[in-house]
Coordinates of C-alpha atoms in Angstrom, one line a residue:
M234 CA -56.9 -40.0 -44.7
T235 CA -54.9 -37.6 -42.6
L236 CA -56.3 -34.5 -41.1
S237 CA -54.2 -32.2 -43.4
V238 CA -55.8 -34.0 -46.4
E239 CA -59.3 -33.5 -44.9
K240 CA -58.6 -29.8 -44.5
I241 CA -57.3 -29.4 -48.0
L242 CA -60.5 -31.0 -49.4
L243 CA -62.7 -28.8 -47.3
E244 CA -60.7 -25.7 -48.3
D245 CA -60.8 -26.9 -51.9
A246 CA -64.6 -27.0 -51.8
R247 CA -64.7 -23.5 -50.3
R248 CA -62.4 -22.1 -53.0
R249 CA -64.4 -23.5 -55.8
A250 CA -67.7 -22.1 -54.3
A251 CA -66.0 -18.7 -54.0
R252 CA -65.1 -18.5 -57.7
P253 CA -66.9 -15.6 -59.5
K254 CA -70.2 -16.7 -60.9
P255 CA -70.8 -16.1 -64.6
Y256 CA -73.1 -13.2 -65.2
D257 CA -75.1 -12.0 -68.2
P258 CA -73.1 -9.0 -69.7
Q259 CA -76.4 -7.7 -71.3
R260 CA -78.0 -7.5 -67.9
G261 CA -74.8 -6.1 -66.4
N262 CA -73.0 -7.0 -63.1
P263 CA -75.2 -5.9 -60.2
A264 CA -72.1 -6.1 -57.8
D265 CA -70.3 -3.4 -59.8
P266 CA -70.5 -0.1 -57.8
R267 CA -70.1 1.9 -61.0
R268 CA -73.4 0.5 -62.4
I269 CA -77.0 1.4 -61.6
Q270 CA -80.2 -0.5 -62.1
V271 CA -82.6 1.0 -64.8
H272 CA -85.7 0.0 -66.7
T273 CA -85.0 -0.5 -70.4
P274 CA -87.1 -0.2 -73.5
L275 CA -86.1 -3.8 -74.5
S276 CA -88.9 -6.4 -74.2
D277 CA -86.5 -9.2 -73.5
L278 CA -84.5 -7.2 -71.0
P279 CA -86.8 -5.1 -68.8
I280 CA -84.1 -4.4 -66.2
A281 CA -80.4 -3.9 -66.6
F282 CA -77.4 -2.6 -64.6
V283 CA -75.8 0.0 -66.8
P284 CA -72.8 2.3 -66.3
K285 CA -73.7 5.5 -64.3
T286 CA -72.0 7.5 -67.0
M287 CA -74.8 6.4 -69.4
L288 CA -77.4 8.2 -67.3
D289 CA -75.2 11.3 -67.1
D290 CA -75.1 11.5 -70.9
P291 CA -77.4 14.3 -72.2
E292 CA -78.9 11.9 -74.8
Y293 CA -80.2 9.5 -72.2
G294 CA -83.5 11.2 -71.7
L295 CA -84.1 11.1 -75.5
V296 CA -83.7 7.4 -75.9
T297 CA -85.6 5.8 -73.1
A298 CA -88.5 4.8 -75.4
N299 CA -86.5 3.8 -78.4
A300 CA -84.9 0.4 -78.2
A301 CA -82.3 0.7 -80.9
A302 CA -81.3 4.2 -79.9
W303 CA -81.0 3.1 -76.2
Q304 CA -78.8 0.2 -77.2
R305 CA -76.6 2.4 -79.3
L306 CA -76.2 4.8 -76.4
R307 CA -75.4 2.0 -74.0
C308 CA -72.8 0.6 -76.5
R309 CA -70.9 3.9 -76.2
H310 CA -70.7 3.6 -72.4
D311 CA -70.5 -0.1 -71.8
F312 CA -67.7 -2.1 -73.6
E313 CA -68.8 -5.5 -72.1
Y314 CA -72.4 -4.9 -73.4
W315 CA -71.1 -3.9 -76.8
C316 CA -69.0 -7.1 -77.0
A317 CA -72.1 -9.2 -76.1
V318 CA -74.4 -7.7 -78.7
C319 CA -72.1 -6.4 -81.5
A320 CA -68.7 -8.2 -81.4
T321 CA -68.3 -11.5 -83.2
I322 CA -65.3 -13.7 -82.7
K323 CA -64.3 -17.3 -83.5
D324 CA -64.6 -19.6 -80.5
K325 CA -61.2 -21.4 -80.0
T326 CA -62.7 -24.6 -78.8
T327 CA -65.5 -25.1 -81.4
G328 CA -64.4 -22.9 -84.3
R329 CA -67.9 -21.3 -84.4
L330 CA -68.6 -17.6 -84.7
V331 CA -70.0 -16.4 -81.4
R332 CA -70.7 -13.1 -79.7
F333 CA -67.8 -12.1 -77.5
A334 CA -68.3 -12.8 -73.7
L335 CA -65.3 -11.7 -71.7
N336 CA -63.5 -14.2 -69.4
A337 CA -62.1 -13.3 -66.0
P338 CA -58.6 -12.1 -67.1
Q339 CA -60.0 -10.2 -70.0
R340 CA -62.4 -8.4 -67.6
R341 CA -59.4 -7.5 -65.4
V342 CA -57.5 -6.1 -68.3
V343 CA -60.5 -4.1 -69.4
E344 CA -60.7 -2.7 -65.8
V345 CA -57.3 -1.1 -66.3
L346 CA -58.1 0.3 -69.7
E347 CA -61.5 1.7 -68.5
R348 CA -60.0 3.2 -65.4
Q349 CA -57.6 5.1 -67.6
R350 CA -60.3 6.1 -70.1
L351 CA -62.8 7.3 -67.6
A352 CA -60.0 9.4 -65.9
G353 CA -59.4 11.1 -69.3
R354 CA -55.9 9.8 -69.6
P355 CA -54.2 8.3 -72.6
L356 CA -54.5 4.5 -72.6
R357 CA -51.1 2.9 -72.1
L358 CA -50.8 -0.8 -71.2
M359 CA -48.0 -3.4 -71.1
L360 CA -49.4 -6.9 -71.0
L361 CA -47.4 -10.0 -70.0
K362 CA -49.5 -13.1 -70.5
A363 CA -49.9 -16.9 -70.4
R364 CA -51.0 -18.8 -73.5
Q365 CA -54.4 -19.0 -75.0
W366 CA -56.7 -16.7 -73.1
G367 CA -57.5 -14.2 -75.8
G368 CA -55.3 -11.2 -75.0
S369 CA -54.8 -10.2 -78.6
T370 CA -58.4 -10.6 -79.3
L371 CA -59.4 -8.4 -76.4
I372 CA -57.0 -5.6 -77.3
Q373 CA -58.1 -5.6 -80.9
T374 CA -61.8 -5.7 -79.9
Y375 CA -61.3 -2.8 -77.5
M376 CA -59.7 -0.8 -80.4
A377 CA -62.6 -1.7 -82.6
W378 CA -65.1 -0.5 -80.0
I379 CA -63.3 2.9 -79.9
Q380 CA -63.4 3.2 -83.6
S381 CA -67.0 1.9 -84.0
C382 CA -68.7 3.8 -81.2
L383 CA -66.5 6.6 -79.7
C384 CA -64.3 8.2 -82.4
R385 CA -64.3 8.9 -86.1
N386 CA -61.1 9.4 -88.2
W387 CA -59.2 7.6 -85.3
H388 CA -56.6 5.5 -87.1
S389 CA -55.0 2.4 -85.6
L390 CA -51.9 0.3 -86.2
I391 CA -51.3 -3.5 -85.7
C392 CA -47.6 -4.4 -85.6
A393 CA -46.1 -7.8 -85.0
Q394 CA -42.8 -9.6 -85.8
V395 CA -44.0 -10.5 -89.3
K396 CA -46.8 -8.9 -91.3
D397 CA -48.7 -12.2 -91.6
T398 CA -49.2 -12.2 -87.8
S399 CA -50.5 -8.6 -88.0
S400 CA -52.8 -9.6 -90.8
G401 CA -54.2 -12.5 -88.8
I402 CA -55.0 -10.1 -85.9
R403 CA -56.7 -7.8 -88.4
G404 CA -58.7 -10.8 -89.6
M405 CA -60.4 -10.8 -86.2
Y406 CA -61.4 -7.2 -86.9
S407 CA -62.8 -8.2 -90.4
K408 CA -65.1 -10.8 -88.9
L409 CA -66.4 -8.3 -86.3
I410 CA -67.2 -5.7 -89.0
E411 CA -68.8 -8.2 -91.3
N412 CA -71.1 -9.4 -88.6
Y413 CA -71.9 -6.1 -87.0
P414 CA -75.7 -5.7 -86.3
P415 CA -76.9 -3.1 -88.9
D416 CA -79.4 -1.5 -86.5
L417 CA -76.7 -0.8 -84.0
W418 CA -74.1 0.5 -86.4
E419 CA -73.3 4.3 -86.0
G420 CA -71.8 5.0 -89.4
D421 CA -72.7 6.9 -92.5
E422 CA -72.4 3.7 -94.6
P423 CA -73.1 0.0 -93.9
P424 CA -70.3 -1.6 -91.9
R425 CA -67.5 -3.0 -94.0
F426 CA -63.7 -2.9 -94.5
R427 CA -62.6 -1.4 -97.8
P428 CA -59.1 -0.8 -99.3
F429 CA -57.6 2.6 -98.7
E430 CA -56.0 4.2 -101.7
R431 CA -55.0 0.8 -103.2
S432 CA -52.8 0.0 -100.2
T433 CA -52.5 -3.7 -99.3
N434 CA -51.6 -2.7 -95.7
V435 CA -54.4 -0.3 -94.9
R436 CA -58.1 -0.8 -94.6
E437 CA -60.8 1.8 -93.9
I438 CA -63.9 1.3 -91.9
A439 CA -66.7 2.5 -94.1
G440 CA -68.9 5.2 -92.6
R441 CA -66.4 6.0 -89.7
G442 CA -63.4 7.2 -91.5
C443 CA -61.1 5.1 -89.3
R444 CA -58.2 3.3 -90.9
V445 CA -56.5 0.1 -89.7
T446 CA -52.9 -0.5 -90.8
V447 CA -50.8 -3.6 -90.5
S448 CA -47.1 -3.6 -90.3
S449 CA -44.0 -5.5 -89.0
I450 CA -40.7 -4.9 -87.5
E451 CA -39.1 -5.6 -90.9
N452 CA -41.0 -2.6 -92.3
Q453 CA -40.8 -0.1 -89.5
D454 CA -40.1 2.8 -92.0
A455 CA -43.7 2.4 -93.2
V456 CA -45.1 3.7 -89.9
R457 CA -43.0 6.9 -89.8
G458 CA -45.0 10.1 -90.2
A459 CA -48.3 8.2 -90.1
D460 CA -51.3 9.6 -88.2
F461 CA -52.0 6.9 -85.7
A462 CA -54.1 7.4 -82.6
M463 CA -53.9 3.7 -81.4
A464 CA -51.2 1.0 -81.7
H465 CA -51.4 -2.7 -80.9
L466 CA -47.8 -4.1 -80.6
S467 CA -48.1 -7.9 -80.6
E468 CA -45.7 -10.5 -79.2
T469 CA -43.0 -7.9 -78.8
A470 CA -40.7 -10.3 -76.9
F471 CA -40.2 -12.2 -80.1
W472 CA -39.3 -9.1 -82.2
R473 CA -35.8 -9.8 -83.6
E474 CA -33.1 -7.4 -84.3
T475 CA -32.2 -7.2 -88.0
P476 CA -29.5 -5.1 -89.8
G477 CA -30.6 -1.5 -89.3
H478 CA -33.8 -2.4 -87.3
T479 CA -34.2 -3.1 -83.5
P480 CA -37.3 -3.5 -81.4
Q481 CA -36.5 -0.2 -79.7
D482 CA -36.3 1.7 -83.0
T483 CA -39.6 0.3 -84.2
I484 CA -41.4 1.0 -81.0
R485 CA -39.9 4.5 -80.8
A486 CA -41.1 5.2 -84.4
I487 CA -44.6 3.9 -83.6
C488 CA -45.1 5.6 -80.3
G489 CA -43.8 8.9 -81.6
S490 CA -46.8 9.0 -83.9
V491 CA -49.4 8.5 -81.2
A492 CA -50.3 11.7 -79.3
L493 CA -50.7 11.9 -75.6
V494 CA -54.5 12.6 -75.7
P495 CA -57.5 10.9 -74.2
L496 CA -58.6 7.7 -76.1
S497 CA -55.2 7.4 -77.7
L498 CA -53.9 3.9 -77.0
I499 CA -50.6 2.0 -77.0
V500 CA -50.7 -1.7 -75.9
M501 CA -47.5 -3.7 -75.9
E502 CA -48.4 -7.4 -75.3
S503 CA -46.5 -10.7 -75.4
T504 CA -45.8 -14.0 -73.8
A505 CA -42.2 -13.9 -72.4
N506 CA -39.2 -15.0 -74.4
G507 CA -36.6 -15.3 -71.7
P508 CA -34.8 -12.4 -69.9
G509 CA -32.4 -9.8 -71.3
N510 CA -34.4 -8.7 -74.4
Y511 CA -36.2 -5.3 -74.9
F512 CA -39.6 -6.6 -73.7
H513 CA -38.1 -7.9 -70.5
S514 CA -36.3 -4.7 -69.7
E515 CA -39.4 -2.6 -70.5
W516 CA -41.5 -4.9 -68.4
L517 CA -39.2 -4.4 -65.4
R518 CA -39.3 -0.6 -65.9
C519 CA -43.1 -0.4 -66.3
S520 CA -43.8 -2.9 -63.4
K521 CA -41.8 -0.5 -61.1
G522 CA -44.0 2.5 -62.2
L523 CA -41.1 4.1 -64.2
G524 CA -42.5 3.7 -67.7
D525 CA -45.5 5.2 -69.5
K526 CA -47.5 2.0 -69.5
E527 CA -49.4 0.2 -66.7
A528 CA -48.0 -3.3 -66.3
V529 CA -50.5 -6.1 -66.1
F530 CA -49.6 -9.8 -65.7
V531 CA -52.0 -12.6 -66.4
P532 CA -51.0 -15.9 -64.7
W533 CA -52.2 -19.2 -66.0
F534 CA -54.4 -20.0 -63.0
E535 CA -56.7 -17.0 -63.7
I536 CA -57.7 -18.6 -67.0
E537 CA -60.8 -20.7 -66.6
I538 CA -59.9 -23.3 -69.3
Y539 CA -56.9 -24.4 -67.3
R540 CA -58.7 -26.7 -65.0
L541 CA -59.0 -30.5 -64.9
E542 CA -61.0 -32.5 -62.5
P543 CA -58.7 -34.9 -60.5
P544 CA -59.9 -38.6 -60.6
D545 CA -58.9 -38.9 -56.9
P546 CA -58.8 -35.5 -55.0
A547 CA -57.6 -37.1 -51.8
A548 CA -54.7 -38.8 -53.5
L549 CA -53.7 -35.5 -55.2
A550 CA -53.9 -33.6 -51.9
A551 CA -51.7 -36.2 -50.2
S552 CA -49.1 -36.1 -53.0
L553 CA -48.5 -32.4 -53.6
S554 CA -44.9 -31.6 -54.7
P555 CA -43.2 -28.6 -53.1
Y556 CA -44.1 -26.4 -56.1
E557 CA -47.7 -27.7 -56.0
Q558 CA -47.8 -26.9 -52.3
W559 CA -46.7 -23.4 -53.1
L560 CA -49.5 -23.1 -55.7
W561 CA -51.9 -24.2 -53.0
D562 CA -50.5 -22.0 -50.2
D563 CA -49.4 -18.8 -52.0
C564 CA -51.4 -18.7 -55.3
H565 CA -54.6 -20.1 -53.7
C566 CA -55.1 -22.6 -56.5
A567 CA -57.9 -25.2 -56.2
L568 CA -57.1 -28.9 -56.8
D569 CA -58.6 -29.0 -60.3
Q570 CA -56.1 -26.2 -61.3
I571 CA -53.1 -28.0 -59.6
Y572 CA -54.1 -31.3 -61.3
W573 CA -54.2 -29.5 -64.7
Y574 CA -50.8 -28.1 -64.1
R575 CA -49.4 -31.5 -63.1
C576 CA -50.7 -33.1 -66.3
K577 CA -49.6 -30.2 -68.5
R578 CA -46.1 -30.2 -67.0
R579 CA -45.5 -33.6 -68.4
E580 CA -45.5 -32.2 -71.9
Y581 CA -42.4 -30.1 -71.2
P582 CA -38.8 -31.2 -70.6
S583 CA -38.1 -28.8 -67.8
D584 CA -39.8 -26.5 -65.3
D585 CA -38.4 -23.4 -67.1
K586 CA -40.1 -24.4 -70.4
M587 CA -43.4 -24.9 -68.6
M588 CA -43.0 -21.6 -66.7
A589 CA -42.3 -19.6 -69.8
E590 CA -45.5 -20.8 -71.4
F591 CA -47.7 -21.0 -68.3
P592 CA -46.2 -18.7 -65.7
S593 CA -47.5 -18.4 -62.1
T594 CA -45.6 -15.1 -61.5
D595 CA -44.1 -12.5 -63.8
S596 CA -40.6 -13.7 -62.7
E597 CA -41.4 -17.2 -63.8
A598 CA -42.5 -15.9 -67.2
F599 CA -39.0 -14.8 -67.9
A600 CA -37.5 -18.1 -66.6
A601 CA -34.0 -18.6 -67.9
T602 CA -32.9 -21.6 -70.0
A603 CA -31.5 -24.8 -68.5
S604 CA -28.0 -23.6 -69.5
A605 CA -28.3 -20.5 -67.3
V606 CA -25.4 -20.0 -64.9
F607 CA -27.2 -18.0 -62.2
D608 CA -30.2 -19.2 -60.3
R609 CA -33.3 -17.2 -61.2
K610 CA -34.6 -17.0 -57.6
A611 CA -31.2 -15.8 -56.3
V612 CA -31.1 -13.1 -59.0
D613 CA -34.7 -12.0 -58.0
A614 CA -33.5 -11.7 -54.4
L615 CA -30.5 -9.7 -55.6
R616 CA -32.7 -7.4 -57.7
S617 CA -34.7 -6.4 -54.5
G618 CA -31.7 -4.1 -53.7
C619 CA -31.8 -2.3 -57.1
C620 CA -33.0 1.3 -57.3
Q621 CA -32.8 4.3 -59.5
P622 CA -29.5 6.2 -59.5
R623 CA -28.5 9.8 -59.8
R624 CA -27.4 10.2 -63.4
G625 CA -24.4 12.4 -64.0
M626 CA -20.7 12.6 -64.4
L627 CA -17.5 13.1 -62.4
H628 CA -15.3 16.0 -63.4
H629 CA -12.2 17.3 -61.5
G630 CA -13.3 15.4 -58.4
K631 CA -16.8 16.7 -58.3
W632 CA -20.1 15.0 -59.2
F633 CA -22.4 16.9 -61.6
D634 CA -26.0 15.7 -62.1
D635 CA -27.0 15.2 -65.7
D636 CA -29.8 12.9 -66.9
A637 CA -28.2 12.5 -70.3
A638 CA -24.8 11.4 -68.9
N639 CA -23.5 7.8 -68.7
G640 CA -22.6 7.9 -65.0
S641 CA -24.8 6.4 -62.2
L642 CA -24.4 7.3 -58.6
W643 CA -26.1 5.5 -55.7
Q644 CA -23.8 6.6 -52.8
L645 CA -21.2 9.3 -52.4
P646 CA -17.8 8.3 -50.9
A647 CA -17.8 7.8 -47.2
V648 CA -15.0 9.2 -45.1
G649 CA -12.8 6.2 -44.3
G650 CA -14.7 4.0 -46.7
S651 CA -12.8 1.3 -48.7
Y652 CA -13.5 0.8 -52.4
V653 CA -12.6 -1.2 -55.5
V654 CA -13.0 0.2 -59.0
A655 CA -13.3 -2.5 -61.7
V656 CA -13.1 -1.6 -65.4
D657 CA -14.3 -3.8 -68.3
V658 CA -13.0 -2.5 -71.6
G659 CA -15.4 -2.6 -74.5
G660 CA -15.5 -1.2 -78.0
R661 CA -15.7 2.4 -79.1
W662 CA -18.6 2.2 -81.6
S663 CA -22.3 1.9 -80.8
G664 CA -22.6 -1.8 -82.0
A665 CA -19.7 -3.0 -79.9
D666 CA -19.6 -4.3 -76.3
F667 CA -19.9 -1.6 -73.7
S668 CA -17.1 -0.3 -71.4
V669 CA -18.0 -0.3 -67.8
V670 CA -16.5 1.3 -64.7
A671 CA -18.0 -0.1 -61.5
V672 CA -17.4 1.0 -57.9
L673 CA -17.8 -1.5 -55.1
R674 CA -17.6 -0.5 -51.4
T675 CA -15.8 -3.2 -49.6
D676 CA -15.9 -2.2 -45.9
S677 CA -19.7 -2.5 -45.5
P678 CA -21.2 -5.6 -43.8
K679 CA -21.8 -6.6 -47.4
P680 CA -19.9 -5.3 -50.4
E681 CA -22.2 -2.9 -52.2
I682 CA -22.2 -1.3 -55.7
V683 CA -22.2 2.5 -55.2
A684 CA -21.5 4.0 -58.6
Q685 CA -21.0 3.1 -62.3
W686 CA -20.2 4.4 -65.7
R687 CA -21.3 2.6 -68.9
G688 CA -20.9 3.5 -72.5
H689 CA -18.9 3.5 -75.7
I690 CA -15.8 5.7 -75.7
D691 CA -12.1 5.9 -76.8
H692 CA -10.0 3.9 -74.5
D693 CA -7.7 6.7 -73.3
I694 CA -10.8 8.7 -72.2
L695 CA -12.1 5.6 -70.5
G696 CA -8.8 5.5 -68.6
N697 CA -9.4 9.0 -67.4
I698 CA -12.9 8.2 -66.3
A699 CA -11.6 5.2 -64.3
L700 CA -9.0 7.5 -62.7
E701 CA -11.7 10.0 -61.8
F702 CA -13.8 7.3 -60.1
A703 CA -10.9 5.7 -58.3
A704 CA -9.6 8.9 -56.9
F705 CA -13.0 10.2 -56.0
Y706 CA -13.7 7.0 -54.0
N707 CA -10.9 7.4 -51.5
Q708 CA -8.0 6.4 -53.9
A709 CA -9.8 3.0 -54.5
L710 CA -8.0 0.0 -55.7
L711 CA -8.2 0.3 -59.5
V712 CA -8.6 -3.1 -61.4
V713 CA -8.5 -2.9 -65.2
E714 CA -9.5 -6.0 -67.2
S715 CA -6.6 -5.9 -69.6
N716 CA -7.3 -8.3 -72.4
T717 CA -8.5 -5.7 -74.9
L718 CA -5.6 -3.3 -74.2
E719 CA -3.0 -6.1 -74.3
S720 CA -4.2 -7.8 -77.4
G721 CA -4.6 -4.7 -79.5
S722 CA -2.0 -2.4 -80.9
G723 CA 0.7 -0.6 -78.9
A724 CA -1.8 2.0 -78.0
G725 CA -3.4 -0.3 -75.5
L726 CA -0.1 -1.1 -73.8
F727 CA 0.6 2.6 -73.7
I728 CA -2.7 3.3 -71.8
L729 CA -1.9 0.6 -69.3
N730 CA 1.6 2.0 -68.7
R731 CA 0.2 5.5 -68.3
L732 CA -2.4 4.3 -65.8
A733 CA 0.3 2.6 -63.8
E734 CA 2.4 5.8 -63.9
S735 CA -0.6 8.1 -63.1
Y736 CA -2.1 6.1 -60.3
P737 CA -0.3 4.2 -57.5
N738 CA -3.1 2.0 -56.2
I739 CA -3.6 -0.1 -59.3
Y740 CA -4.0 -3.9 -59.4
R741 CA -1.1 -5.9 -60.7
R742 CA -0.9 -9.6 -61.3
R743 CA 1.9 -12.0 -61.2
A744 CA 3.3 -13.0 -64.6
F745 CA 6.4 -14.8 -66.0
D746 CA 8.8 -12.7 -68.1
S747 CA 10.1 -15.2 -70.7
V748 CA 12.7 -12.8 -71.9
N749 CA 14.4 -12.4 -68.6
N750 CA 13.3 -15.8 -67.3
C751 CA 11.9 -14.4 -64.1
E752 CA 8.6 -13.6 -62.4
T753 CA 7.3 -10.1 -62.7
Q754 CA 4.2 -8.0 -62.3
R755 CA 1.8 -6.7 -64.9
V756 CA -0.8 -4.1 -64.7
G757 CA -4.4 -5.3 -65.0
F758 CA -6.5 -8.4 -64.6
H759 CA -6.1 -10.7 -67.5
T760 CA -9.1 -12.9 -68.4
N761 CA -8.4 -16.3 -69.8
R762 CA -10.5 -19.4 -69.5
Q763 CA -9.0 -20.4 -66.1
S764 CA -9.1 -17.0 -64.5
K765 CA -12.6 -16.4 -65.9
E766 CA -13.9 -19.6 -64.4
M767 CA -12.3 -18.6 -61.1
I768 CA -14.0 -15.2 -60.9
I769 CA -17.4 -16.4 -62.3
T770 CA -17.4 -19.2 -59.7
G771 CA -17.0 -16.6 -57.0
L772 CA -19.7 -14.5 -58.5
I773 CA -22.1 -17.5 -58.6
A774 CA -21.5 -18.1 -54.9
A775 CA -21.9 -14.4 -54.1
V776 CA -25.3 -14.2 -56.0
R777 CA -26.5 -17.5 -54.5
T778 CA -25.8 -16.5 -50.9
G779 CA -26.7 -12.8 -51.3
A780 CA -23.1 -11.9 -50.3
Y781 CA -23.1 -8.5 -52.0
I782 CA -25.6 -5.7 -52.7
E783 CA -26.5 -4.9 -56.3
R784 CA -28.0 -1.5 -57.2
D785 CA -28.3 -1.7 -61.0
S786 CA -31.2 -3.7 -62.4
A787 CA -29.3 -4.1 -65.7
A788 CA -26.7 -6.2 -63.8
C789 CA -29.4 -8.6 -62.8
D790 CA -30.6 -8.8 -66.4
E791 CA -27.1 -9.8 -67.5
L792 CA -27.0 -12.5 -64.8
L793 CA -30.2 -14.0 -66.1
T794 CA -28.8 -14.2 -69.7
Y795 CA -25.4 -15.6 -68.8
E796 CA -25.0 -19.2 -70.1
L797 CA -22.8 -22.2 -69.9
A798 CA -21.9 -23.4 -73.3
L799 CA -21.5 -27.1 -74.4
D800 CA -17.7 -26.7 -74.3
G801 CA -17.9 -25.6 -70.7
S802 CA -17.2 -21.9 -71.4
Y803 CA -19.2 -19.0 -70.1
A804 CA -20.7 -16.3 -72.3
A805 CA -23.7 -14.0 -72.6
K806 CA -26.7 -15.3 -74.5
T807 CA -26.6 -14.3 -78.2
G808 CA -27.7 -10.7 -78.5
C809 CA -27.1 -9.9 -74.8
H810 CA -24.2 -8.4 -72.9
D811 CA -22.0 -9.4 -69.9
D812 CA -19.9 -6.2 -69.4
I813 CA -21.6 -5.1 -66.2
L814 CA -21.5 -8.7 -64.9
M815 CA -17.7 -9.0 -65.5
T816 CA -17.0 -5.8 -63.4
R817 CA -18.9 -7.4 -60.5
A818 CA -16.9 -10.6 -60.8
I819 CA -13.6 -8.8 -61.0
A820 CA -14.4 -6.4 -58.2
L821 CA -15.5 -9.1 -55.8
H822 CA -12.4 -11.2 -56.6
A823 CA -10.1 -8.2 -56.0
A824 CA -11.9 -7.3 -52.8
A825 CA -11.4 -10.8 -51.4
S826 CA -7.8 -11.3 -52.5
V827 CA -6.0 -7.9 -52.4
R828 CA -5.0 -6.0 -49.2
P829 CA -7.2 -2.9 -48.7
A830 CA -5.7 0.3 -49.9
V831 CA -4.5 3.2 -47.8
L832 CA -7.4 5.6 -47.4
I833 CA -7.6 9.3 -47.6
D834 CA -10.3 11.8 -46.9
P835 CA -12.2 12.6 -50.1
V836 CA -12.2 16.3 -49.0
E837 CA -8.4 16.2 -49.1
Y838 CA -8.5 14.8 -52.6
L839 CA -10.7 17.6 -53.9
N840 CA -7.9 20.0 -53.3
R841 CA -5.4 18.0 -55.3
P842 CA -4.9 18.7 -59.0
P843 CA -6.3 15.9 -61.2
R844 CA -3.9 13.8 -63.3
Y845 CA -4.9 12.6 -66.7
L846 CA -3.5 10.2 -69.3

């Protein structure tokens, strides 16, 4: 046995001994500084550690001698205690109905919700989770606590991809109400669910006036105009777009009905379903603190059931793979957790599949498929340079800030700076591909994205926007991806010709004139299978080596959803886009292959009259 193995075994013993010890939620956690020791009127629990807020409640002095009244008051202040004495759930391992004892990740999530509640803030949470630790059960139980103990006429919504899933979640609620201790119930009638005005989707909690509604993304209109104070949005990463319905539309309709008041609640929870969807983009936004929800990730190794005793700990310690070594060094996993992971990994055909179900980090949770073109870790490194832009627009050579505009600015033109402006031409209607104008600074130590425009617009106006950006950035080299303009009607060719006439520093490619039987030049970069493979190969290398600086997080999202098809062609994952990605590939190719343009001072340009198509 080597010394390193001996050290691993000693450290493993220390890590196991340091694990949080189970405690009795009825007695309370004595290590919690927000709790205080009190004598209780309960014969089987003479001493307990209760929340300090309970003692601050004016009712406390009136219930110290009444066991049932004391318990009801504690239930209003102590969610974990209420779970232990009032909430009944089905145990996943035995199938028996048991009182709800929170596990470690559930307690961590409750910590976030309780911090928001005690601060008097609306409760807003985005939960990214591994499998089978009771996330949905926890959220639904927390909502039940608010409706059973804290609020009357406080209506809730459960929404999932399909209504059967929502109904299943509500089924947990039904069991809880059916098994509620009668002497601890604070309602005007015995606890039960009853139909509300003959609706199959709505139930009312008798004696509390609180309604629980189930819905799905296919029936989003049913939630409009409803009076919801709480919403549980389950497995949102799997919500599919349907004709006339998108996850964004559904969530907007639901959240619009929930007021920004204390004890209102919106929880969006899901396991990951790859990058590039609404859940992924919203997770990135909230994890950066830019959204309304607090982002919480639960890795697999926090979940107590994911442990398996190795038959030979020394042999395991001596045979750790690089990834297992990372789990040991960086995630501080013990050997029984690593052995569980090793055994579980054999059930999956690839690391990505395992990571999507049992992620160690939030980045792993959104692991791309095996057909992904760009390496996930390289994209994560590229994303570290992304930041919020100034939103606005260029007009007559000046930048105007406007949060509602489609322009993004990270850096103004530098005197003497060299730039490439790449244009990917999309459609004009909202359901089509986007048009993108991207500005790449090329004279920095690393090429750097400094500005961008993205949206749907008529192509002649897009040409004017491209001219504005190119002129503003020191008469930058203007590279227009010309497929759409060349393959359409004569209007596209007219726009290309006018661009060439209006702007001298425009990219031209070599082409063969079959009419005159000679080589000529044509305006624009034409993307065919060969040229696309060329520029994507260059972009792959640039991303892998960190050879350019990205500023737009949406570009990284597109990199993660770009795939190699079975026929060898490149394309965005179904339902995703590659328009931002293509501007990077074109701009980097042009920067590497075309002589830098003659530069002018941008101040000089501001005094020149603009030219438009």
